[in-house]
């Protein structure tokens, strides 16, 4: 058998029927994660056709996108402010009950952002196929799973058959070598990658992040990297499982236990790509040259070092429109630009290490006068862990708001919004026009940079505080 | 799914590259639990001003855009989220095909499941279509060709299986359901 990549091994293990010229492959799905926003129409499809959920034990539901983050609205002291969101919450409860799907509902102690709790609970495991009606499903690739976002019709297909029809994507190796400088994080690394290859640079491909820098990243950092694969257009992002992966997964409630664990680890050890395996594309990244990064425009590829200037690009209409929307000019340095809102959260950067890294800068300091900072942990478990080590106090004493978990201000579906014209430094993944609210201007950055910006009320290089 | 064999329409053009799904349908419209009625919110933040009035300069609001069912857009159309609401909104509005030099993967998959034809063309053809809004084009699914006004014909990639589903107006679920026995046998073996 020819040398295979990690992706090819996982793909081959799940090919129920191989693809042909006439038909795509039938690909088996090990783990199907669902949430309240992209599942209702798929449950409706099952009802229309009189079909059950084929493998409820492989289907797992939570609610995160449109859910409130204010404690009273989550725990019943006040009604959910947005009626249509409340309806989605009730509908998911009803659908899961009717179709026998396990749900970590609004008040469950293990609820959280779907891409945070999958790995956290040990549901996501190396070598699996994982899908969810959400593009940031690529996050789970950090554990060596093949994980990708699907549309609602495909959610219905997985419900009905536990399979999807898929054309095999191409492979793309991103080789990263060298040590990250102090103050430079996984978020800066992935923003630099997207800046280099562009927001459509990996369309049709599954990325595998490789090399010494990636091997040295902890699991949470690996999730941040894989999370934003979709922002380069990739179908998925993957990292080969290793001792770091196994140590992180061991003992998690849904991970294999005892003798099953030993067998699983032995099997997962065979997943990394064979030496000499072919990739359709490869690029090399020098990690040592990466600086803290921040976006200036309206897609994640419009990114510069925090200390840099917005590049000039002649009469490019898209470029001009992005600058108009952002109220910025070509050639302008971003450092020192005013910031109105800081959002620390999202499936990209809401894990305990992200909160710790922001708290490191905020401890004993206050957010700038007039600046609003919202801290939204990725899961209820992370919230409890952060509280146990006093991080909530650090944020509250600094003047930030400490909320219940959810997607929140990453996409503003739940009413956590940035006002029109305001500048938001956000640890999330998308700076599209209107993403955080109509007219809102988003600058994507790492938790360290976000915290530094919060303290100064201006775009700030986090290394000033280290 | 409504079958699609041939489509003859003038084009409506949105020239920007990287038009993302948050522009096609902003997140605040995703709290729906049905797939209908989203056409009114298509490109909402570009189409309407703060008072909800149509912006006269936006391409879809111009009188010549009325009745157009072919959208020509800049490179990497439909990037961003997996929301099928983007395809539902376009289809509900009356768009049956999107032509671009690049279409994002998840949007492309979603489009095909809703009788919305994704057409990826070369840079010259894409550039010409962006520069000449409102031209009449013909799309033929069976031959996977785009015919431009002077009769020039451009072929585009269309998977045989997707082509079959579009022509017959059938979705993929039937194909998968017919293989349930094979899937169960595979599960036993693994």
CSV table of N, CA and C in Angstrom, one decimal, chain A residues 165-282:
chain,number,residue,atom,x,y,z
A,165,UNK,N,-22.7,11.5,1.5
A,165,UNK,CA,-22.1,11.4,0.2
A,165,UNK,C,-21.0,12.4,0.1
A,166,UNK,N,-19.8,12.0,-0.2
A,166,UNK,CA,-18.7,13.0,-0.2
A,166,UNK,C,-17.7,12.7,-1.3
A,167,UNK,N,-17.2,13.7,-1.9
A,167,UNK,CA,-16.1,13.6,-2.8
A,167,UNK,C,-14.8,13.8,-2.0
A,168,UNK,N,-13.8,13.0,-2.3
A,168,UNK,CA,-12.6,13.0,-1.5
A,168,UNK,C,-11.9,14.4,-1.7
A,169,UNK,N,-11.6,15.1,-0.7
A,169,UNK,CA,-10.9,16.4,-0.8
A,169,UNK,C,-9.4,16.2,-1.1
A,170,UNK,N,-8.7,17.2,-1.6
A,170,UNK,CA,-7.3,17.1,-1.8
A,170,UNK,C,-6.6,17.4,-0.4
A,171,UNK,N,-5.3,17.2,-0.4
A,171,UNK,CA,-4.5,17.4,0.8
A,171,UNK,C,-3.6,18.5,0.7
A,172,UNK,N,-3.3,19.2,1.9
A,172,UNK,CA,-2.5,20.4,1.9
A,172,UNK,C,-1.7,20.4,3.2
A,173,UNK,N,-0.4,20.2,3.1
A,173,UNK,CA,0.4,20.2,4.3
A,173,UNK,C,0.9,21.6,4.6
A,174,UNK,N,0.7,22.1,5.8
A,174,UNK,CA,1.2,23.3,6.3
A,174,UNK,C,2.3,23.0,7.3
A,175,UNK,N,3.6,23.1,7.0
A,175,UNK,CA,4.7,22.7,7.8
A,175,UNK,C,5.2,23.9,8.6
A,176,UNK,N,5.1,23.9,9.9
A,176,UNK,CA,5.5,25.0,10.7
A,176,UNK,C,6.7,24.6,11.6
A,177,UNK,N,7.8,25.3,11.5
A,177,UNK,CA,9.0,25.1,12.2
A,177,UNK,C,9.4,26.3,12.9
A,178,UNK,N,10.1,26.1,14.1
A,178,UNK,CA,10.7,27.3,14.8
A,178,UNK,C,9.8,27.6,16.0
A,179,UNK,N,10.4,28.3,17.0
A,179,UNK,CA,9.7,28.6,18.2
A,179,UNK,C,8.9,29.8,18.1
A,180,UNK,N,7.7,29.9,18.7
A,180,UNK,CA,6.9,31.1,18.7
A,180,UNK,C,7.5,32.1,19.7
A,181,UNK,N,7.6,33.3,19.4
A,181,UNK,CA,8.2,34.3,20.3
A,181,UNK,C,7.3,34.5,21.5
A,182,UNK,N,7.8,35.0,22.6
A,182,UNK,CA,6.9,35.4,23.7
A,182,UNK,C,5.9,36.4,23.3
A,183,UNK,N,4.6,36.1,23.7
A,183,UNK,CA,3.5,37.0,23.4
A,183,UNK,C,2.9,36.6,22.0
A,184,UNK,N,3.4,35.6,21.4
A,184,UNK,CA,2.8,35.1,20.1
A,184,UNK,C,2.1,33.8,20.4
A,185,UNK,N,0.9,33.7,20.0
A,185,UNK,CA,0.1,32.5,20.3
A,185,UNK,C,-0.4,31.8,19.1
A,186,UNK,N,-1.1,30.7,19.3
A,186,UNK,CA,-1.7,29.9,18.2
A,186,UNK,C,-2.6,30.7,17.4
A,187,UNK,N,-3.3,31.7,18.0
A,187,UNK,CA,-4.2,32.6,17.2
A,187,UNK,C,-3.4,33.4,16.2
A,188,UNK,N,-2.2,33.9,16.7
A,188,UNK,CA,-1.4,34.7,15.8
A,188,UNK,C,-0.9,33.8,14.6
A,189,UNK,N,-0.5,32.6,15.0
A,189,UNK,CA,0.0,31.6,14.0
A,189,UNK,C,-1.1,31.4,12.9
A,190,UNK,N,-2.3,31.1,13.3
A,190,UNK,CA,-3.3,30.8,12.3
A,190,UNK,C,-3.7,32.0,11.5
A,191,UNK,N,-3.7,33.2,12.1
A,191,UNK,CA,-4.0,34.4,11.4
A,191,UNK,C,-2.9,34.7,10.4
A,192,UNK,N,-1.7,34.4,10.7
A,192,UNK,CA,-0.6,34.6,9.8
A,192,UNK,C,-0.7,33.6,8.6
A,193,UNK,N,-1.1,32.4,8.9
A,193,UNK,CA,-1.3,31.4,7.8
A,193,UNK,C,-2.4,31.9,6.9
A,194,UNK,N,-3.5,32.4,7.4
A,194,UNK,CA,-4.6,32.8,6.6
A,194,UNK,C,-4.2,34.1,5.8
A,195,UNK,N,-3.4,34.9,6.4
A,195,UNK,CA,-2.9,36.1,5.7
A,195,UNK,C,-2.1,35.7,4.5
A,196,UNK,N,-1.3,34.6,4.7
A,196,UNK,CA,-0.4,34.2,3.6
A,196,UNK,C,-1.2,33.5,2.5
A,197,UNK,N,-2.1,32.6,2.8
A,197,UNK,CA,-2.7,31.8,1.7
A,197,UNK,C,-4.1,32.4,1.3
A,198,UNK,N,-4.6,33.3,2.1
A,198,UNK,CA,-5.9,33.9,1.7
A,198,UNK,C,-7.1,33.1,2.1
A,199,UNK,N,-8.3,33.8,2.1
A,199,UNK,CA,-9.5,33.2,2.7
A,199,UNK,C,-10.1,32.1,1.8
A,200,UNK,N,-9.6,32.1,0.5
A,200,UNK,CA,-10.0,30.9,-0.3
A,200,UNK,C,-8.9,30.0,-0.6
A,201,UNK,N,-7.8,30.2,0.1
A,201,UNK,CA,-6.5,29.6,-0.3
A,201,UNK,C,-6.5,28.1,-0.1
A,202,UNK,N,-7.4,27.5,0.7
A,202,UNK,CA,-7.4,26.1,0.9
A,202,UNK,C,-8.7,25.4,0.5
A,203,UNK,N,-9.5,26.1,-0.4
A,203,UNK,CA,-10.7,25.6,-0.8
A,203,UNK,C,-10.5,24.2,-1.5
A,204,UNK,N,-11.4,23.2,-1.1
A,204,UNK,CA,-11.3,21.9,-1.7
A,204,UNK,C,-10.2,21.0,-1.1
A,205,UNK,N,-9.5,21.5,0.0
A,205,UNK,CA,-8.5,20.8,0.6
A,205,UNK,C,-8.8,20.5,2.1
A,206,UNK,N,-8.1,19.4,2.6
A,206,UNK,CA,-8.0,19.2,4.0
A,206,UNK,C,-6.6,19.6,4.4
A,207,UNK,N,-6.4,20.5,5.3
A,207,UNK,CA,-5.1,20.9,5.8
A,207,UNK,C,-4.6,19.9,6.9
A,208,UNK,N,-3.4,19.5,6.8
A,208,UNK,CA,-2.7,18.9,7.9
A,208,UNK,C,-1.6,19.9,8.4
A,209,UNK,N,-1.7,20.3,9.7
A,209,UNK,CA,-0.7,21.2,10.3
A,209,UNK,C,0.4,20.2,10.8
A,210,UNK,N,1.6,20.5,10.4
A,210,UNK,CA,2.7,19.6,10.8
A,210,UNK,C,3.9,20.4,11.2
A,211,UNK,N,4.9,19.7,11.7
A,211,UNK,CA,6.2,20.3,12.0
A,211,UNK,C,6.4,20.5,13.5
A,212,UNK,N,7.6,20.9,13.9
A,212,UNK,CA,8.0,21.0,15.3
A,212,UNK,C,7.2,22.0,16.1
A,213,UNK,N,6.8,23.1,15.5
A,213,UNK,CA,6.0,24.1,16.2
A,213,UNK,C,4.6,23.5,16.6
A,214,UNK,N,4.0,22.8,15.7
A,214,UNK,CA,2.7,22.2,15.9
A,214,UNK,C,2.8,21.1,17.0
A,215,UNK,N,3.9,20.3,16.9
A,215,UNK,CA,4.1,19.2,17.9
A,215,UNK,C,4.2,19.8,19.3
A,216,UNK,N,4.8,21.0,19.4
A,216,UNK,CA,5.1,21.7,20.7
A,216,UNK,C,3.8,22.4,21.2
A,217,UNK,N,2.8,22.5,20.4
A,217,UNK,CA,1.6,23.2,20.9
A,217,UNK,C,0.8,22.3,21.9
A,218,UNK,N,0.2,22.9,22.9
A,218,UNK,CA,-0.7,22.2,23.7
A,218,UNK,C,-2.1,21.9,23.0
A,219,UNK,N,-2.9,21.1,23.5
A,219,UNK,CA,-4.2,20.8,22.8
A,219,UNK,C,-5.1,22.0,22.5
A,220,UNK,N,-5.2,22.9,23.5
A,220,UNK,CA,-6.1,24.0,23.3
A,220,UNK,C,-5.6,24.9,22.2
A,221,UNK,N,-4.3,25.0,22.1
A,221,UNK,CA,-3.7,25.8,21.0
A,221,UNK,C,-3.9,25.1,19.7
A,222,UNK,N,-3.8,23.8,19.7
A,222,UNK,CA,-4.1,23.1,18.5
A,222,UNK,C,-5.5,23.3,18.0
A,223,UNK,N,-6.4,23.3,19.0
A,223,UNK,CA,-7.8,23.6,18.6
A,223,UNK,C,-8.0,24.9,18.0
A,224,UNK,N,-7.3,25.9,18.5
A,224,UNK,CA,-7.4,27.3,18.0
A,224,UNK,C,-7.0,27.3,16.5
A,225,UNK,N,-5.9,26.6,16.2
A,225,UNK,CA,-5.3,26.5,14.9
A,225,UNK,C,-6.3,25.8,13.9
A,226,UNK,N,-6.8,24.6,14.3
A,226,UNK,CA,-7.7,23.9,13.4
A,226,UNK,C,-9.0,24.6,13.3
A,227,UNK,N,-9.5,25.3,14.3
A,227,UNK,CA,-10.7,26.0,14.3
A,227,UNK,C,-10.8,26.9,13.1
A,228,UNK,N,-9.7,27.6,12.8
A,228,UNK,CA,-9.8,28.7,11.8
A,228,UNK,C,-9.4,28.2,10.4
A,229,UNK,N,-9.3,26.8,10.2
A,229,UNK,CA,-9.0,26.3,8.9
A,229,UNK,C,-10.0,26.7,7.9
A,230,UNK,N,-11.3,26.7,8.3
A,230,UNK,CA,-12.4,27.1,7.4
A,230,UNK,C,-12.2,28.6,7.0
A,231,UNK,N,-11.5,29.4,7.7
A,231,UNK,CA,-11.3,30.8,7.3
A,231,UNK,C,-10.3,30.9,6.2
A,232,UNK,N,-9.6,29.8,5.9
A,232,UNK,CA,-8.8,29.7,4.7
A,232,UNK,C,-9.5,28.9,3.6
A,233,UNK,N,-10.8,28.6,3.9
A,233,UNK,CA,-11.6,27.9,2.9
A,233,UNK,C,-11.5,26.4,2.9
A,234,UNK,N,-10.6,25.9,3.9
A,234,UNK,CA,-10.4,24.4,3.9
A,234,UNK,C,-11.6,23.7,4.4
A,235,UNK,N,-11.7,22.4,3.9
A,235,UNK,CA,-12.8,21.5,4.3
A,235,UNK,C,-12.6,21.1,5.7
A,236,UNK,N,-11.3,20.9,6.1
A,236,UNK,CA,-11.0,20.5,7.5
A,236,UNK,C,-9.6,20.9,7.8
A,237,UNK,N,-9.2,20.8,9.1
A,237,UNK,CA,-7.8,21.0,9.5
A,237,UNK,C,-7.5,19.8,10.4
A,238,UNK,N,-6.4,19.2,10.3
A,238,UNK,CA,-6.1,18.1,11.2
A,238,UNK,C,-4.7,18.2,11.8
A,239,UNK,N,-4.5,17.6,12.9
A,239,UNK,CA,-3.1,17.5,13.5
A,239,UNK,C,-3.0,16.0,14.0
A,240,UNK,N,-1.9,15.4,13.6
A,240,UNK,CA,-1.7,14.0,14.0
A,240,UNK,C,-1.7,13.8,15.5
A,241,UNK,N,-2.4,12.8,16.0
A,241,UNK,CA,-2.5,12.6,17.4
A,241,UNK,C,-1.1,12.1,17.9
A,242,UNK,N,-0.8,12.5,19.1
A,242,UNK,CA,0.5,12.1,19.8
A,242,UNK,C,0.3,12.0,21.3
A,243,UNK,N,1.4,12.0,22.0
A,243,UNK,CA,1.3,11.8,23.5
A,243,UNK,C,0.6,13.0,24.1
A,244,UNK,N,0.7,14.2,23.5
A,244,UNK,CA,0.0,15.4,24.0
A,244,UNK,C,-1.5,15.1,23.9
A,245,UNK,N,-1.9,14.6,22.8
A,245,UNK,CA,-3.4,14.3,22.6
A,245,UNK,C,-3.9,13.3,23.6
A,246,UNK,N,-3.1,12.2,23.7
A,246,UNK,CA,-3.5,11.1,24.6
A,246,UNK,C,-3.6,11.5,26.0
A,247,UNK,N,-2.6,12.3,26.5
A,247,UNK,CA,-2.5,12.8,27.8
A,247,UNK,C,-3.7,13.7,28.1
A,248,UNK,N,-4.1,14.5,27.1
A,248,UNK,CA,-5.2,15.4,27.3
A,248,UNK,C,-6.6,14.7,27.4
A,249,UNK,N,-6.7,13.6,26.6
A,249,UNK,CA,-7.9,12.9,26.5
A,249,UNK,C,-8.2,11.9,27.7
A,250,UNK,N,-7.1,11.5,28.2
A,250,UNK,CA,-7.2,10.4,29.2
A,250,UNK,C,-8.1,10.8,30.4
A,251,UNK,N,-9.0,10.0,30.8
A,251,UNK,CA,-9.9,10.2,31.9
A,251,UNK,C,-11.1,11.1,31.6
A,252,UNK,N,-11.2,11.6,30.4
A,252,UNK,CA,-12.4,12.4,30.1
A,252,UNK,C,-13.6,11.5,30.1
A,253,UNK,N,-14.8,12.1,30.5
A,253,UNK,CA,-15.9,11.2,30.8
A,253,UNK,C,-16.4,10.3,29.6
A,254,UNK,N,-16.3,10.8,28.4
A,254,UNK,CA,-16.8,10.0,27.3
A,254,UNK,C,-15.6,9.3,26.5
A,255,UNK,N,-14.4,9.4,27.0
A,255,UNK,CA,-13.3,8.7,26.3
A,255,UNK,C,-13.3,7.3,26.8
A,256,UNK,N,-12.7,6.4,26.0
A,256,UNK,CA,-12.6,5.0,26.4
A,256,UNK,C,-11.8,4.9,27.8
A,257,UNK,N,-12.2,3.9,28.6
A,257,UNK,CA,-11.6,3.7,29.9
A,257,UNK,C,-10.9,2.3,30.0
A,258,UNK,N,-10.0,2.2,30.9
A,258,UNK,CA,-9.4,0.9,31.2
A,258,UNK,C,-8.8,0.2,30.0
A,259,UNK,N,-9.1,-1.1,29.9
A,259,UNK,CA,-8.5,-1.9,28.8
A,259,UNK,C,-8.8,-1.3,27.4
A,260,UNK,N,-10.0,-0.7,27.3
A,260,UNK,CA,-10.5,-0.1,26.1
A,260,UNK,C,-9.6,1.1,25.7
A,261,UNK,N,-9.2,1.8,26.8
A,261,UNK,CA,-8.3,3.0,26.6
A,261,UNK,C,-7.0,2.5,26.0
A,262,UNK,N,-6.4,1.4,26.6
A,262,UNK,CA,-5.1,0.9,26.1
A,262,UNK,C,-5.2,0.5,24.6
A,263,UNK,N,-6.3,-0.2,24.3
A,263,UNK,CA,-6.5,-0.6,22.9
A,263,UNK,C,-6.6,0.6,22.0
A,264,UNK,N,-7.4,1.6,22.4
A,264,UNK,CA,-7.6,2.8,21.6
A,264,UNK,C,-6.3,3.5,21.3
A,265,UNK,N,-5.5,3.7,22.4
A,265,UNK,CA,-4.2,4.4,22.2
A,265,UNK,C,-3.3,3.7,21.2
A,266,UNK,N,-3.3,2.4,21.3
A,266,UNK,CA,-2.5,1.6,20.4
A,266,UNK,C,-2.9,1.8,19.0
A,267,UNK,N,-4.2,1.8,18.8
A,267,UNK,CA,-4.8,2.1,17.5
A,267,UNK,C,-4.5,3.5,17.0
A,268,UNK,N,-4.7,4.5,17.8
A,268,UNK,CA,-4.5,5.9,17.5
A,268,UNK,C,-3.1,6.1,17.1
A,269,UNK,N,-2.2,5.4,17.7
A,269,UNK,CA,-0.7,5.5,17.4
A,269,UNK,C,-0.4,5.2,16.0
A,270,UNK,N,-1.3,4.5,15.3
A,270,UNK,CA,-1.0,4.1,13.9
A,270,UNK,C,-1.6,5.2,12.9
A,271,UNK,N,-2.2,6.2,13.4
A,271,UNK,CA,-2.9,7.2,12.5
A,271,UNK,C,-2.0,8.2,11.9
A,272,UNK,N,-0.9,8.7,12.5
A,272,UNK,CA,0.0,9.7,11.9
A,272,UNK,C,0.4,9.2,10.5
A,273,UNK,N,0.5,10.2,9.6
A,273,UNK,CA,0.9,9.9,8.2
A,273,UNK,C,2.2,9.2,8.1
A,274,UNK,N,2.2,8.3,7.0
A,274,UNK,CA,3.5,7.6,6.8
A,274,UNK,C,4.5,8.5,6.2
A,275,UNK,N,5.8,8.2,6.5
A,275,UNK,CA,6.9,9.0,5.9
A,275,UNK,C,6.8,8.9,4.4
A,276,UNK,N,7.0,10.0,3.8
A,276,UNK,CA,6.9,10.1,2.3
A,276,UNK,C,5.5,10.2,1.7
A,277,UNK,N,4.5,10.2,2.5
A,277,UNK,CA,3.2,10.4,2.0
A,277,UNK,C,3.0,11.7,1.2
A,278,UNK,N,2.3,11.6,0.1
A,278,UNK,CA,2.2,12.7,-0.8
A,278,UNK,C,1.1,13.7,-0.4
A,279,UNK,N,1.4,15.0,-0.5
A,279,UNK,CA,0.3,16.0,-0.3
A,279,UNK,C,0.1,16.7,-1.6
A,280,UNK,N,-1.1,17.1,-1.9
A,280,UNK,CA,-1.3,17.8,-3.2
A,280,UNK,C,-0.7,19.2,-3.2
A,281,UNK,N,-0.6,19.8,-2.0
A,281,UNK,CA,0.1,21.1,-1.8
A,281,UNK,C,0.8,21.1,-0.5
A,282,UNK,N,1.9,21.9,-0.5
A,282,UNK,CA,2.6,22.1,0.8
A,282,UNK,C,3.1,23.5,0.9
